[in-house]
mmCIF file of C-alpha atoms in Angstrom:
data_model
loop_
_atom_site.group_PDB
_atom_site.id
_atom_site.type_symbol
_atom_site.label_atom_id
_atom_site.label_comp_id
_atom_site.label_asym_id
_atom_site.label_seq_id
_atom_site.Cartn_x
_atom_site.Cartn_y
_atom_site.Cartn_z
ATOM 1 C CA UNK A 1 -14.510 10.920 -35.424
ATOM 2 C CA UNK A 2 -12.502 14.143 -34.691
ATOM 3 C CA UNK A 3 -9.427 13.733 -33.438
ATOM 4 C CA UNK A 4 -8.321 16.754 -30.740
ATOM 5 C CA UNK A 5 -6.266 19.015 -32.500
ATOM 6 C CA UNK A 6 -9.298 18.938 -35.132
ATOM 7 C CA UNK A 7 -11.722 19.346 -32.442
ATOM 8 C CA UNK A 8 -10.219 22.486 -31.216
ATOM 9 C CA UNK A 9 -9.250 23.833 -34.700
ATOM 10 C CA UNK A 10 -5.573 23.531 -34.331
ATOM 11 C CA UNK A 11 -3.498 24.629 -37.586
ATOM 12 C CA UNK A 12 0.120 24.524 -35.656
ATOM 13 C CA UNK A 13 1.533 20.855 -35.760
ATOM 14 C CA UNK A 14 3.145 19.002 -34.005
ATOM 15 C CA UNK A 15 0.398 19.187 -30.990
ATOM 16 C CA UNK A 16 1.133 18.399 -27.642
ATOM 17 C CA UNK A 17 -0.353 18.314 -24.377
ATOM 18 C CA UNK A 18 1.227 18.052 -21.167
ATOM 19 C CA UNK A 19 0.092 16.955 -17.804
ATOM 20 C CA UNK A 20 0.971 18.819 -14.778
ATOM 21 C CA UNK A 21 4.191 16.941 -14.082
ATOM 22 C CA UNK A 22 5.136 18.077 -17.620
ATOM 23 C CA UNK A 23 4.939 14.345 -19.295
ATOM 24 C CA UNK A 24 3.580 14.508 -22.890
ATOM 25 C CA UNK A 25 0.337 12.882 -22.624
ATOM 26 C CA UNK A 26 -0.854 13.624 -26.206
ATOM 27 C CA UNK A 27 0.852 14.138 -29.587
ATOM 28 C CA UNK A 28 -0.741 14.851 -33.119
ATOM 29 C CA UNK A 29 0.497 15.107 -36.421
ATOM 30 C CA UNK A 30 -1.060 17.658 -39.248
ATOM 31 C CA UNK A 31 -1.950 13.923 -40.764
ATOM 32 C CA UNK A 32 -4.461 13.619 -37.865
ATOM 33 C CA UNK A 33 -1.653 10.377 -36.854
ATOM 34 C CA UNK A 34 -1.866 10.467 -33.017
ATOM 35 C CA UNK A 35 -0.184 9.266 -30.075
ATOM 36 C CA UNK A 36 -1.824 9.188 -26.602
ATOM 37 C CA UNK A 37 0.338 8.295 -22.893
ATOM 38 C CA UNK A 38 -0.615 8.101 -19.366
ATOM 39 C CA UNK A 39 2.099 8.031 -16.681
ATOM 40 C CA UNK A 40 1.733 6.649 -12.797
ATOM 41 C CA UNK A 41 2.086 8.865 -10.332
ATOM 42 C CA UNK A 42 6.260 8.302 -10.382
ATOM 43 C CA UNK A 43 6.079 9.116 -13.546
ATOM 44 C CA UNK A 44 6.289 5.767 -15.255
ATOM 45 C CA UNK A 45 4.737 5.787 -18.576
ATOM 46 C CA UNK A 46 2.066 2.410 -18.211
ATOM 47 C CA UNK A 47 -0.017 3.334 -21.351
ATOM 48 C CA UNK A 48 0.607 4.148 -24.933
ATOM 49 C CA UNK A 49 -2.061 3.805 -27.842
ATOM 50 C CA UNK A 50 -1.471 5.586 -31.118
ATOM 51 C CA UNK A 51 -4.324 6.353 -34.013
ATOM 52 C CA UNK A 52 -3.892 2.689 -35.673
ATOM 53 C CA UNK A 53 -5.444 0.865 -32.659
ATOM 54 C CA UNK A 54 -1.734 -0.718 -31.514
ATOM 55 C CA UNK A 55 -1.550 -0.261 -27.546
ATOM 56 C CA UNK A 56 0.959 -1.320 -24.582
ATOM 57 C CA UNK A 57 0.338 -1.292 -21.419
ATOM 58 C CA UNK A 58 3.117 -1.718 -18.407
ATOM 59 C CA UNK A 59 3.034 -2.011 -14.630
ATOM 60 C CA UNK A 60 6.052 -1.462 -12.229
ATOM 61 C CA UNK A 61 6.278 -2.574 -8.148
ATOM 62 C CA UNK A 62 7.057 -0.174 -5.606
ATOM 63 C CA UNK A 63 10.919 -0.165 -5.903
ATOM 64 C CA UNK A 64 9.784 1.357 -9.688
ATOM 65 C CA UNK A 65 10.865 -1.987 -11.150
ATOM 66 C CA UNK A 66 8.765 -2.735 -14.667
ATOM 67 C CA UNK A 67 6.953 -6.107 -13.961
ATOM 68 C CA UNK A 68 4.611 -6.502 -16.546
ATOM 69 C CA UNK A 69 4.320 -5.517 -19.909
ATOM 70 C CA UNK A 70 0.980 -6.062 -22.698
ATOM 71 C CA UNK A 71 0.372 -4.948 -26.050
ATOM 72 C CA UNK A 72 -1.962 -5.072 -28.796
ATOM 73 C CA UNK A 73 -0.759 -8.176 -30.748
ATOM 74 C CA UNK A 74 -1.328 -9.795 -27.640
ATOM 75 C CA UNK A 75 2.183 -10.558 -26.471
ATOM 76 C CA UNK A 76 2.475 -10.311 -22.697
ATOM 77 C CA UNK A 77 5.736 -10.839 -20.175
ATOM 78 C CA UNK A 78 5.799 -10.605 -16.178
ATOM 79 C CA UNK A 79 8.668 -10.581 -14.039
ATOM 80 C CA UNK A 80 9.307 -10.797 -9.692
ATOM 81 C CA UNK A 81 11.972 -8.981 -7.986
ATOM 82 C CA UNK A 82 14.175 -9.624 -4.663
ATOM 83 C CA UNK A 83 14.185 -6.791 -2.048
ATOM 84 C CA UNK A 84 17.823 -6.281 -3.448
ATOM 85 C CA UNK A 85 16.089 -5.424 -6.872
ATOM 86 C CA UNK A 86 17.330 -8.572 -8.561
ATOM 87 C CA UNK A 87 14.961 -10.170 -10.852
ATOM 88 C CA UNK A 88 14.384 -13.794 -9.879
ATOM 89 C CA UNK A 89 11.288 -14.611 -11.998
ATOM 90 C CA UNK A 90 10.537 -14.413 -15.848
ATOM 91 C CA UNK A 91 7.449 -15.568 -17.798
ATOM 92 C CA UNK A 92 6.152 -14.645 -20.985
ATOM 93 C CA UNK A 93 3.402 -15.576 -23.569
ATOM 94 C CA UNK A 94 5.817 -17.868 -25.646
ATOM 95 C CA UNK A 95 5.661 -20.121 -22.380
ATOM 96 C CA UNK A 96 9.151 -19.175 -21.505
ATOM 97 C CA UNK A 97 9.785 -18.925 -17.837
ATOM 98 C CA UNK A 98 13.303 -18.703 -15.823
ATOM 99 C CA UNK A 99 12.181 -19.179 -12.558
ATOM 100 C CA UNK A 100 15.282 -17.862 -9.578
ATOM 101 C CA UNK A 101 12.736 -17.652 -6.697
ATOM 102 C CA UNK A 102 14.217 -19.157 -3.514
ATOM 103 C CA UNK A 103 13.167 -22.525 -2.992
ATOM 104 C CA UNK A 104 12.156 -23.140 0.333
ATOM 105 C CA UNK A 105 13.447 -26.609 2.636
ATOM 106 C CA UNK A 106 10.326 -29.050 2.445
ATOM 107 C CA UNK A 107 11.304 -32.631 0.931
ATOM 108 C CA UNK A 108 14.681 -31.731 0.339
ATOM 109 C CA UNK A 109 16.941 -34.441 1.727
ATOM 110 C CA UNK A 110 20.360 -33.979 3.436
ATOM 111 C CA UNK A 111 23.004 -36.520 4.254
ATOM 112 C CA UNK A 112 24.857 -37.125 7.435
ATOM 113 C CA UNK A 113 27.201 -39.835 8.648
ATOM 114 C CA UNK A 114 26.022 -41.943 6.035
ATOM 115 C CA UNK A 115 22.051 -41.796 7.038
ATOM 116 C CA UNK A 116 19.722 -39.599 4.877
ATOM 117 C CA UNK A 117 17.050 -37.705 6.039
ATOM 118 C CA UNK A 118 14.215 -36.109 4.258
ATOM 119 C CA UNK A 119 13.505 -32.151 5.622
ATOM 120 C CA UNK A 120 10.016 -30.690 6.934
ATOM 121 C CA UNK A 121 9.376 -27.495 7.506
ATOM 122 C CA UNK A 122 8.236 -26.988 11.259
#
């Protein structure tokens, strides 16, 4: 299979395109080694795949915060963010997780004058 540059007979290397926002979406090497992106419409880059098959993939909220990342070996991560743009959850494929998420009241149990008393949410 042809790459692009050899598709459109291209002897001037390296070879670039650009989308309209001016993000290189394609790169090739005289070698016919290649590099392909795609951006959001922010401008985040959420794709990237080159001519050896590896790939990542990404995914961001709508404060622009990156919450998930994927690539070709199969690793994967995915993180949560407060409205204050902290991050308050992490998990990833090595079962690591930190979870910070706010807890809510239900079963909790609270003392007063001596007596304890267990917490429902109403």
């Amino acid at each position: 299979m042809k790459t692009i540059a050899q598709q459109l007979n291209v002897t001037e290397f390296p070879f670039r395109i650009k989308d309209k926002s001016g993000n290189q979406i394609y790169w090739e090497k005289s070698n016919g080694y290649w590099i392909k992106r795609e951006y959001d419409s922010n401008g985040n880059e959420i794709y990237w795949e080159d001519s050896y098959g590896d790939w990542w993939k990404k995914e961001y909220d709508s404060n622009g915060n990156q919450i998930y990342f994927e690539d070709s070996i199969g690793w994967w991560w995915k993180k949560e963010y407060d409205s204050n743009g902290n991050q308050i959850y992490f998990e990833d494929s090595n079962g690591v997780i930190e979870d910070n998420r706010p807890k809510g009241c239900e079963g909790k149990v609270v003392e007063i004058d001596g007596k304890k008393y267990k917490l429902t949410e109403v």
